[in-house]
Tab-separated table of C-alpha atoms in Angstrom:
chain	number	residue	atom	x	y	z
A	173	UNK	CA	-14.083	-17.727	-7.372
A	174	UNK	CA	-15.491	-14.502	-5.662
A	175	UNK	CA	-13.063	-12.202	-7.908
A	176	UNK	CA	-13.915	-13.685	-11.026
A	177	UNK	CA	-15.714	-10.913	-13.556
A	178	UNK	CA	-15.816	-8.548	-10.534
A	179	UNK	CA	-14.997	-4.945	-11.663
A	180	UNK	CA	-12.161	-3.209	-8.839
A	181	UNK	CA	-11.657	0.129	-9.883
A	182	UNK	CA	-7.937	0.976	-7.942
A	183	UNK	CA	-6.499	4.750	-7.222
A	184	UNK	CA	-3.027	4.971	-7.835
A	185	UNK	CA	-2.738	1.741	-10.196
A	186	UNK	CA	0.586	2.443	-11.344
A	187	UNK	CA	2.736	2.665	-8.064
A	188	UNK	CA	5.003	-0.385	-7.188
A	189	UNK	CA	1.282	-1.995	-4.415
A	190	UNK	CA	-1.087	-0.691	-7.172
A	191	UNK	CA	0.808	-2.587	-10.054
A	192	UNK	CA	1.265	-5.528	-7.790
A	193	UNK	CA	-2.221	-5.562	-6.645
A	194	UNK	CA	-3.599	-4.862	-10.793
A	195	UNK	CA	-1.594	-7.936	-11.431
A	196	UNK	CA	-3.037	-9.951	-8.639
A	197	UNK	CA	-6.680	-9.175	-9.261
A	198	UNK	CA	-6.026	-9.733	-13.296
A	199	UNK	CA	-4.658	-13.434	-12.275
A	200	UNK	CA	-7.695	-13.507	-10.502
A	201	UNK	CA	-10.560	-13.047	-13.353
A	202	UNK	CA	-11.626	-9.222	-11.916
A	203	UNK	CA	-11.692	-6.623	-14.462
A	204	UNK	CA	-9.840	-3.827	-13.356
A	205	UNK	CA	-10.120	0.212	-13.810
A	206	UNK	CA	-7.295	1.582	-12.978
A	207	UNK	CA	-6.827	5.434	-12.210
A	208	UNK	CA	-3.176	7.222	-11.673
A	209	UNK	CA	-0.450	9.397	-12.847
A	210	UNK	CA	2.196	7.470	-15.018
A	211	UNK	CA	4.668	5.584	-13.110
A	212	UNK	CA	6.374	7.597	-10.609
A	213	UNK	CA	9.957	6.319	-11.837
A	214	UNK	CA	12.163	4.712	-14.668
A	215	UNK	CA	12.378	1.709	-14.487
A	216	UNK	CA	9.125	0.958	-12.496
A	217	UNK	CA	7.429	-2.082	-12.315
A	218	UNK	CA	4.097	-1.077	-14.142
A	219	UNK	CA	5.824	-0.762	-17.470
A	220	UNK	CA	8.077	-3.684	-16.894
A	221	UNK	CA	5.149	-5.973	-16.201
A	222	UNK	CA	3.318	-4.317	-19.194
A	223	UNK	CA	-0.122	-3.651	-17.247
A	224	UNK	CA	-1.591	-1.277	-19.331
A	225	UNK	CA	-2.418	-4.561	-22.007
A	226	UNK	CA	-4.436	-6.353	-19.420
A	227	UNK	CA	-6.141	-3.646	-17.586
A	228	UNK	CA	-7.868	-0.447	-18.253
A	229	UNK	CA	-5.952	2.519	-17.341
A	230	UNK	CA	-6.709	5.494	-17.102
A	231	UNK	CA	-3.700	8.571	-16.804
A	232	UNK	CA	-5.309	11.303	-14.369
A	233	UNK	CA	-5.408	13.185	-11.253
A	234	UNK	CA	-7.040	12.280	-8.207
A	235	UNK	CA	-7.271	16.079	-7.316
A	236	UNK	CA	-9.302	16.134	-10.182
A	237	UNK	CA	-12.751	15.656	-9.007
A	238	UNK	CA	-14.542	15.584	-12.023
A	239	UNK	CA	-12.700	13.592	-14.020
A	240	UNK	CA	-12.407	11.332	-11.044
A	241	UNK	CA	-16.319	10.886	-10.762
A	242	UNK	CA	-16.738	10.087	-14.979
A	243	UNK	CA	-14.229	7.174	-14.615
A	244	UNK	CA	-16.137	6.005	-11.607
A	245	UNK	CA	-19.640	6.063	-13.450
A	246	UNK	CA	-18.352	4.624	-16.555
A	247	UNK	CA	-15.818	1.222	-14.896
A	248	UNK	CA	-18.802	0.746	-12.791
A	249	UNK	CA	-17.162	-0.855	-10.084
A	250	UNK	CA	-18.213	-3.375	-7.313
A	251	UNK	CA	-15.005	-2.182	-5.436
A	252	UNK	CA	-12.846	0.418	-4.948
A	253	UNK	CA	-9.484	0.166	-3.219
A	254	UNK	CA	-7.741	3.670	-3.093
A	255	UNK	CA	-4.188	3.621	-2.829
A	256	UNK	CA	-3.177	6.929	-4.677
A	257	UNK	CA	-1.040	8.933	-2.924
A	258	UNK	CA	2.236	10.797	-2.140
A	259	UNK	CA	3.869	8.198	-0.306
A	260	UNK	CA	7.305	9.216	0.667
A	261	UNK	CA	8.407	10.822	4.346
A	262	UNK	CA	10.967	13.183	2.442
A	263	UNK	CA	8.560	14.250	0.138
A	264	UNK	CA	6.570	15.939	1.856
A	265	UNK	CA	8.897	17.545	3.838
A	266	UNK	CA	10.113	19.242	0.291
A	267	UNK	CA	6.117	19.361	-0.713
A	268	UNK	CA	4.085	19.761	2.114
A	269	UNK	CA	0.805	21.463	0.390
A	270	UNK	CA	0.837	18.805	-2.750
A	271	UNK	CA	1.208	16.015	-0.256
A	272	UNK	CA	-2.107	17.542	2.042
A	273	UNK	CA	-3.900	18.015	-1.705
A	274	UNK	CA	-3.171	14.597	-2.862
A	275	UNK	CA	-3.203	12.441	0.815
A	276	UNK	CA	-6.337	14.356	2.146
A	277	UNK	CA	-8.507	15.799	-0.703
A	278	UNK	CA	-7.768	13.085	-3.115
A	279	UNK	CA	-9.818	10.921	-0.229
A	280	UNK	CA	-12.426	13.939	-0.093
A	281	UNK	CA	-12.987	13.979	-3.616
A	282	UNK	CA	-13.103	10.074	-3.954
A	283	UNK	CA	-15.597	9.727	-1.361
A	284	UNK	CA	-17.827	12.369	-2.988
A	285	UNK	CA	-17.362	10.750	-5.946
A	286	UNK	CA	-19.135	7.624	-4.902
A	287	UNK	CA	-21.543	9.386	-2.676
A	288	UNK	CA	-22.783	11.758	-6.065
A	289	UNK	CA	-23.177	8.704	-8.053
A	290	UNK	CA	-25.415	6.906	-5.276
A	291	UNK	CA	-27.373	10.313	-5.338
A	292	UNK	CA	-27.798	9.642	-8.766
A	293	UNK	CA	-28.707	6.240	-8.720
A	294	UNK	CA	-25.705	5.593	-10.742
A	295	UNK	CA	-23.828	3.253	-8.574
A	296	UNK	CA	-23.303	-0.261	-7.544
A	297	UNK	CA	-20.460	0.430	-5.439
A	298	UNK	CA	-20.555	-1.961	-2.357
A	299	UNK	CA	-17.036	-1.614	-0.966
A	300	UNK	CA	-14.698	0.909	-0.744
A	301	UNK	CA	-11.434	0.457	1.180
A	302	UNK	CA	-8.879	3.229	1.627
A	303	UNK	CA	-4.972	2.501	2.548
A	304	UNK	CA	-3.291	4.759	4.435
A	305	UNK	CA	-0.249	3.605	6.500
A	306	UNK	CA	1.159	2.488	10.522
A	307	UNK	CA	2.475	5.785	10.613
A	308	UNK	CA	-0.493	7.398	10.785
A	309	UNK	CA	-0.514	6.764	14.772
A	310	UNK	CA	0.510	9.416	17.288
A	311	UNK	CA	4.105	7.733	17.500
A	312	UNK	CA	5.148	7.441	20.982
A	313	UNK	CA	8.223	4.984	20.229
A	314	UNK	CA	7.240	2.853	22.675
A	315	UNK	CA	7.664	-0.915	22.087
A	316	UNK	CA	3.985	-2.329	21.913
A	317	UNK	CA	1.837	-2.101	19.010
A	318	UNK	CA	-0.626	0.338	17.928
A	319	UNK	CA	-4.393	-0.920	17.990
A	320	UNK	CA	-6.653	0.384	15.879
A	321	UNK	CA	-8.298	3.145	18.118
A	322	UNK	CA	-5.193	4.118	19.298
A	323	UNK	CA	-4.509	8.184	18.969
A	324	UNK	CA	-3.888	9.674	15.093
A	325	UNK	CA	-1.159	11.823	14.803
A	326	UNK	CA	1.697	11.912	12.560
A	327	UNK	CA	5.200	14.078	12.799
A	328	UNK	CA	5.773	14.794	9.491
A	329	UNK	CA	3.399	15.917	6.603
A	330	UNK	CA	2.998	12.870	4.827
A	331	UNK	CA	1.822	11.302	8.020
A	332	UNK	CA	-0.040	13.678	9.450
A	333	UNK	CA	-1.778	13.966	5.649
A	334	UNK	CA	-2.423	10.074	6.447
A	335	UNK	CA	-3.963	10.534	9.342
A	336	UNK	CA	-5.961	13.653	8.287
A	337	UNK	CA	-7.168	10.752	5.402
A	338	UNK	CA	-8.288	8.157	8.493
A	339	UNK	CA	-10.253	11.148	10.360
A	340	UNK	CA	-12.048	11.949	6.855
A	341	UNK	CA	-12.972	8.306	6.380
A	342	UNK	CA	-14.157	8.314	9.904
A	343	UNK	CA	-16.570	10.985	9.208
A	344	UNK	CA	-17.600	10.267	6.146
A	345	UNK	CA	-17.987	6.340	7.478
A	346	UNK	CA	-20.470	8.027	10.179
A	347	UNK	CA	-22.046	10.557	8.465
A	348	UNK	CA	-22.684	9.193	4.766
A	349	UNK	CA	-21.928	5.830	4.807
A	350	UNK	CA	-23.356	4.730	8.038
A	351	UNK	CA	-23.275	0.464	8.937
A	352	UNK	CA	-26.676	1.250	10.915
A	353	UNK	CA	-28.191	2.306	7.629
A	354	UNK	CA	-26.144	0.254	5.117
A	355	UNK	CA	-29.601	-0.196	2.843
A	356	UNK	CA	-30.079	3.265	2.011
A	357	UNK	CA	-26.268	3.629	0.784
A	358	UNK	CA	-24.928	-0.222	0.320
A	359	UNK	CA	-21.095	0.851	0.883
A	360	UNK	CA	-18.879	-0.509	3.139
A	361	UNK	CA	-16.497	1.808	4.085
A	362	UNK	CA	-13.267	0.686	5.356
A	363	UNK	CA	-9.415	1.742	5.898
A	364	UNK	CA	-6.489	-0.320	6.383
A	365	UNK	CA	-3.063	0.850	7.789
A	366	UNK	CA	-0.081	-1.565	7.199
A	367	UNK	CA	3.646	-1.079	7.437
A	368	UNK	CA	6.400	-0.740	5.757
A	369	UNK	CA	6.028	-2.710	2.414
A	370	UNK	CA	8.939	-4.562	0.423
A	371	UNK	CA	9.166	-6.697	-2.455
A	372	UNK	CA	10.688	-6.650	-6.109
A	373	UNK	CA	10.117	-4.226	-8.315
A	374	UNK	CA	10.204	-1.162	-5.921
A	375	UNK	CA	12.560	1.691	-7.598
A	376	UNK	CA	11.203	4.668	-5.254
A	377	UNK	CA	13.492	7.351	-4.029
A	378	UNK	CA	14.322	7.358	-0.191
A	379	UNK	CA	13.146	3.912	0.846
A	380	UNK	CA	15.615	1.215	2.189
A	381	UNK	CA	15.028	-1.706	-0.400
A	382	UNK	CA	15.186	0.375	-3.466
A	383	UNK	CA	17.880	2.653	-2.241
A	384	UNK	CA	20.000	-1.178	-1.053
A	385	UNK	CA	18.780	-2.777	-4.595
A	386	UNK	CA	20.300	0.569	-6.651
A	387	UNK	CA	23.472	0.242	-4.733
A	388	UNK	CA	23.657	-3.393	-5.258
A	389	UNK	CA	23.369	-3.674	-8.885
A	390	UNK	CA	25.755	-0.531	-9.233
A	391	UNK	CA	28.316	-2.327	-6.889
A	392	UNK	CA	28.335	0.690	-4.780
A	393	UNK	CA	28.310	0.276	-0.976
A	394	UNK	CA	24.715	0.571	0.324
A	395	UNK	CA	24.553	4.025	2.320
A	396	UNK	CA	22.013	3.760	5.622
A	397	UNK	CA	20.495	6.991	7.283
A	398	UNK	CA	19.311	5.286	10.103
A	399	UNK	CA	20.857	2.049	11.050
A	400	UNK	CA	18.836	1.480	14.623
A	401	UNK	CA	15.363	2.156	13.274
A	402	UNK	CA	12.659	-0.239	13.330
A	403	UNK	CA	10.142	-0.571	11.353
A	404	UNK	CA	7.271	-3.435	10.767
A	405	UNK	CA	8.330	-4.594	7.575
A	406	UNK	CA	6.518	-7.165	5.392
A	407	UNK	CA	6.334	-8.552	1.376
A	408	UNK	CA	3.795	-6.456	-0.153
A	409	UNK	CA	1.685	-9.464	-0.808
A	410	UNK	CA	0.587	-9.594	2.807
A	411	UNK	CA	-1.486	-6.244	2.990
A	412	UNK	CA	-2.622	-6.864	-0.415
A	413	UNK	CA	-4.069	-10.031	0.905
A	414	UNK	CA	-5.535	-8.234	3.608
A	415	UNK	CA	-6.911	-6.051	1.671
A	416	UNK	CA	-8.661	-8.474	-0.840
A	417	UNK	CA	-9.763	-10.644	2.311
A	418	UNK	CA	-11.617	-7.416	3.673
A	419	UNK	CA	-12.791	-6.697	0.656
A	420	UNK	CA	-14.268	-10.098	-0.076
A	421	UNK	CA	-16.032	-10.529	3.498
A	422	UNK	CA	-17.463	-6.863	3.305
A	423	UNK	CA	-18.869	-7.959	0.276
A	424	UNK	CA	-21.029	-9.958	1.660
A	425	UNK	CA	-21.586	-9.044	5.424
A	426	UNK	CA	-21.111	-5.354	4.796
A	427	UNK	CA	-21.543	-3.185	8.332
A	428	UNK	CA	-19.872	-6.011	10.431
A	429	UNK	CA	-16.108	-4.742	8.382
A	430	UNK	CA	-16.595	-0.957	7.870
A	431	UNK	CA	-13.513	-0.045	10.185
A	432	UNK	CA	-9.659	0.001	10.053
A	433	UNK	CA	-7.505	-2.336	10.347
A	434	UNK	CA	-4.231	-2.561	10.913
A	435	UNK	CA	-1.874	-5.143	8.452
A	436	UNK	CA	1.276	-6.166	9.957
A	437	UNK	CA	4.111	-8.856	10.396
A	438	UNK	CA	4.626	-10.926	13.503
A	439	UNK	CA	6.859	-9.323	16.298
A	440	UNK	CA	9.991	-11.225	15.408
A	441	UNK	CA	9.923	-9.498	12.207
A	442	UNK	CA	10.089	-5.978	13.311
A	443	UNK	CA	13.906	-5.514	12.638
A	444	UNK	CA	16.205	-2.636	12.385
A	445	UNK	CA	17.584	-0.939	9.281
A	446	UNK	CA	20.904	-2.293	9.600
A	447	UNK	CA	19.413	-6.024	10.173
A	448	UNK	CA	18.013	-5.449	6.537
A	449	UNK	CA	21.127	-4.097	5.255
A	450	UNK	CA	23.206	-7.109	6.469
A	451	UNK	CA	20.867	-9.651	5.255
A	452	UNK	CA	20.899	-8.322	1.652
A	453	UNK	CA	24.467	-8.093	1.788
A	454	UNK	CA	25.019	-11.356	3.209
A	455	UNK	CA	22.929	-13.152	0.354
A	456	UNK	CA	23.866	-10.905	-2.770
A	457	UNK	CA	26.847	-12.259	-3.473
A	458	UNK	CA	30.223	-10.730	-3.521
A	459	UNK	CA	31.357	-7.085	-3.225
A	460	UNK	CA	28.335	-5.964	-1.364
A	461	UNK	CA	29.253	-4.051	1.243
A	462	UNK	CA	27.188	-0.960	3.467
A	463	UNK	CA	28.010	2.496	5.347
A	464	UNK	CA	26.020	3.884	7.932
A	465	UNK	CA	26.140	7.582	7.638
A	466	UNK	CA	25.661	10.455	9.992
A	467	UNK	CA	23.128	12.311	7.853
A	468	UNK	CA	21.230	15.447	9.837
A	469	UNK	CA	18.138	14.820	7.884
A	470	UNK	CA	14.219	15.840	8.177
A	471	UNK	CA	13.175	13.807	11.212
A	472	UNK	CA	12.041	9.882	10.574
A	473	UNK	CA	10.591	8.097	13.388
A	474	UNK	CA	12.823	5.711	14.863
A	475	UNK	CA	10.605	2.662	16.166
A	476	UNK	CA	7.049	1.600	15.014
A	477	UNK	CA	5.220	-1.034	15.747
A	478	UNK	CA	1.893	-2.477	15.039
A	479	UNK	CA	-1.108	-4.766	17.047
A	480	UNK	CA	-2.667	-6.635	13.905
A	481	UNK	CA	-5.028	-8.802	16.516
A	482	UNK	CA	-8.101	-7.560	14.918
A	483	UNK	CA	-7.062	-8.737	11.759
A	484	UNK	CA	-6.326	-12.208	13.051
A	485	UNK	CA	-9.202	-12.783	15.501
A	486	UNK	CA	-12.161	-11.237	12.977
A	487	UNK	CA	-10.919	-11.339	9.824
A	488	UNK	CA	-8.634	-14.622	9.799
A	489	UNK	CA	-5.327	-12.875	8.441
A	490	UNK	CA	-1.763	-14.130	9.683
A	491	UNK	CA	1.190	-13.120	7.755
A	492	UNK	CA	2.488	-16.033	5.363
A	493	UNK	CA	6.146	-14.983	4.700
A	494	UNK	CA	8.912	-14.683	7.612
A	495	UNK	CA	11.127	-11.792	6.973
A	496	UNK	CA	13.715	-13.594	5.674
A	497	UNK	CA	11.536	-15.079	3.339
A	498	UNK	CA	10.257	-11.825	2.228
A	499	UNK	CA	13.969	-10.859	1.580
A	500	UNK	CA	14.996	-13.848	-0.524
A	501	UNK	CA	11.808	-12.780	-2.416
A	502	UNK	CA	13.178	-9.634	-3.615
A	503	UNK	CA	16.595	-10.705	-3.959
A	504	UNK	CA	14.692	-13.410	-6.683
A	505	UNK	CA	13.094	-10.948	-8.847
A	506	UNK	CA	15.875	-8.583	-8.434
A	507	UNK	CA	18.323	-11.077	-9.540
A	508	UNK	CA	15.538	-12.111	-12.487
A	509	UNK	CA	15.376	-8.586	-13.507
A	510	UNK	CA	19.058	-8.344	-13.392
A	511	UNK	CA	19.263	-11.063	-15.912
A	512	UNK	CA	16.752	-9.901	-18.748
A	513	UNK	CA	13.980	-12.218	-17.425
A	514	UNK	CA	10.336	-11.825	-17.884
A	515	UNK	CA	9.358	-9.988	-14.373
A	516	UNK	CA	5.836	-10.427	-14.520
A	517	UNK	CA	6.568	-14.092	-14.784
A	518	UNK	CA	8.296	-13.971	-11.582
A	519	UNK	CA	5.691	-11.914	-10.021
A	520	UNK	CA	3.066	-14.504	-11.066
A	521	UNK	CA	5.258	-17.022	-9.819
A	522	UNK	CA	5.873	-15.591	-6.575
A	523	UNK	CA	2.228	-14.827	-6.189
A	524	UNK	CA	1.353	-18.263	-7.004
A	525	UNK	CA	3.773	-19.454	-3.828
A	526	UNK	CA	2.104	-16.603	-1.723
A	527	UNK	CA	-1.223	-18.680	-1.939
């Protein structure tokens, strides 16, 4: 198997797609770095799954540069996949200059990183793919999807800070780590932009599915912002495929994949917020129950949408899981975790009916 004895060193390790993805590439023989602050929240699913006895972690900054580059020399890696960031809308309305430092010259100092060790002949580093997010995109709200060279853009300053990260992996793509000159360097440099992720174990503040899951086990009605907005969602097993299918055929035909790409469900499954609401309800049980409130929040875009054809026609990718299916998923672990249950055993298992 390709991953087998590979080393992945992954940013952000300990976040609900870094622990997923650890977990993933563990199952599947790599030997993986990992570099992060602790888990962002209690309960998260990095300490419930107990990743820090199967992988190396390592508890640091991305803003710290030189600590960031020593990790790098000493896991070695074949691949990186950076995923460390502030990742919440509301965030960085409250933090705007952390969420630029983190989302923007985390990437910087990553890159330079890897490009410093190459210097130095101290790197074997042959793919490096950075996740951003759809809402990196100028957002017009119109009902097509975004393509990968459509406009960058981004309302609010987490995804503005997103697309600030795609315009420094453009540049540094072109002006470092070049696909016309892939034999001086040997990286392939890549970004991937997929939507809005769901699956068990996801205890953030502000997003839908933990916000629903909280109210749920509380038996508290679940209390929706923005009942009409639509977002792509998907399991977070789908990008994370993506991503290990890029990273697998850049491995070995390099220049040809050094681009974004864009990692998102099929057009049926881009539902609104209140669709998601209903659906939970429907299949928790009894005494679930919502409210749509009237909230004069920060502003949230209201529809998004993206084109994944470039995944599908070059790269081979389709989304596995309906929606529905993606639901039922987390509605299984949730009601595992509710009941004292191993979790990474249900992870496992659920990854196991992914493939």
């Amino acid at each position: 198997m390709f991953w087998n004895h590979k080393n992945v060193f992954i940013t952000g390790h300990t976040g609900f797609k870094g622990s997923w993805l650890s977990l993933w590439l563990h199952q599947l023989g790599a030997h993986v770095t990992g570099y992060a602050l602790r888990p962002p929240t209690e309960p998260n699913l990095f300490d419930l799954c107990h990743i820090d006895h199967f992988i190396h972690s390592i508890y640091a900054d991305i803003r710290d540069r030189d600590h960031l580059q020593k990790a790098i020399e000493q896991a070695n890696p074949d691949i990186i996949i950076h995923m460390a960031a502030q990742p919440l809308v509301r965030e960085s309305y409250q933090h705007p200059v952390e969420t630029y430092e983190i989302n923007v010259m985390g990437t910087v100092h990553l890159f330079e990183a890897v490009r410093t060790l190459i210097r130095n002949q101290k790197s074997r580093v042959k793919v490096i793919i950075n996740v951003t997010t759809d809402k990196c995109y100028e957002n017009q709200e119109w009902s097509w999807g975004y393509r990968e060279n459509d406009p960058l853009g981004g309302y609010d300053p987490y995804s503005n800070s997103k697309a600030c990260s795609e315009l420094v992996t453009a540049s540094y793509r072109h002006s470092f780590f070049n696909p016309k000159h892939v034999q001086d360097h040997g990286v392939s440099l890549i970004s991937a932009r997929s939507g809005n992720v769901i699956g068990g174990g996801d205890w953030a503040t502000d997003r839908l599915i933990p916000d629903c899951i909280r109210s749920l086990l509380n038996h508290e009605p679940i209390k929706i912002r923005n009942p009409l907005a639509v977002r792509p969602w998907q399991h977070v097993l789908e990008p994370l495929a993506g991503y290990l299918q890029l990273a697998q055929q850049a491995y070995g035909n390099g220049p040809k994949f050094a681009q974004s790409w864009n990692f998102g469900p099929l057009d049926h499954d881009t539902k609104p917020v209140e669709w998601i609401v209903q659906y939970l309800c429907t299949h928790w049980g009894s005494h679930a129950a919502y409210e749509a409130q009237n909230e004069a929040g920060p502003h949230e875009a209201k529809f998004l949408k993206l084109d994944c054809s470039r995944a599908k026609t070059e790269l081979g990718w389709v989304p596995r899981w309906n929606l529905e299916t993606a639901l039922d998923k987390i509605l299984e672990w949730t009601h595992a975790y509710q009941e004292n249950q191993d979790v990474k055993e249900i992870c496992l298992k659920q990854i196991a009916d992914f493939q």
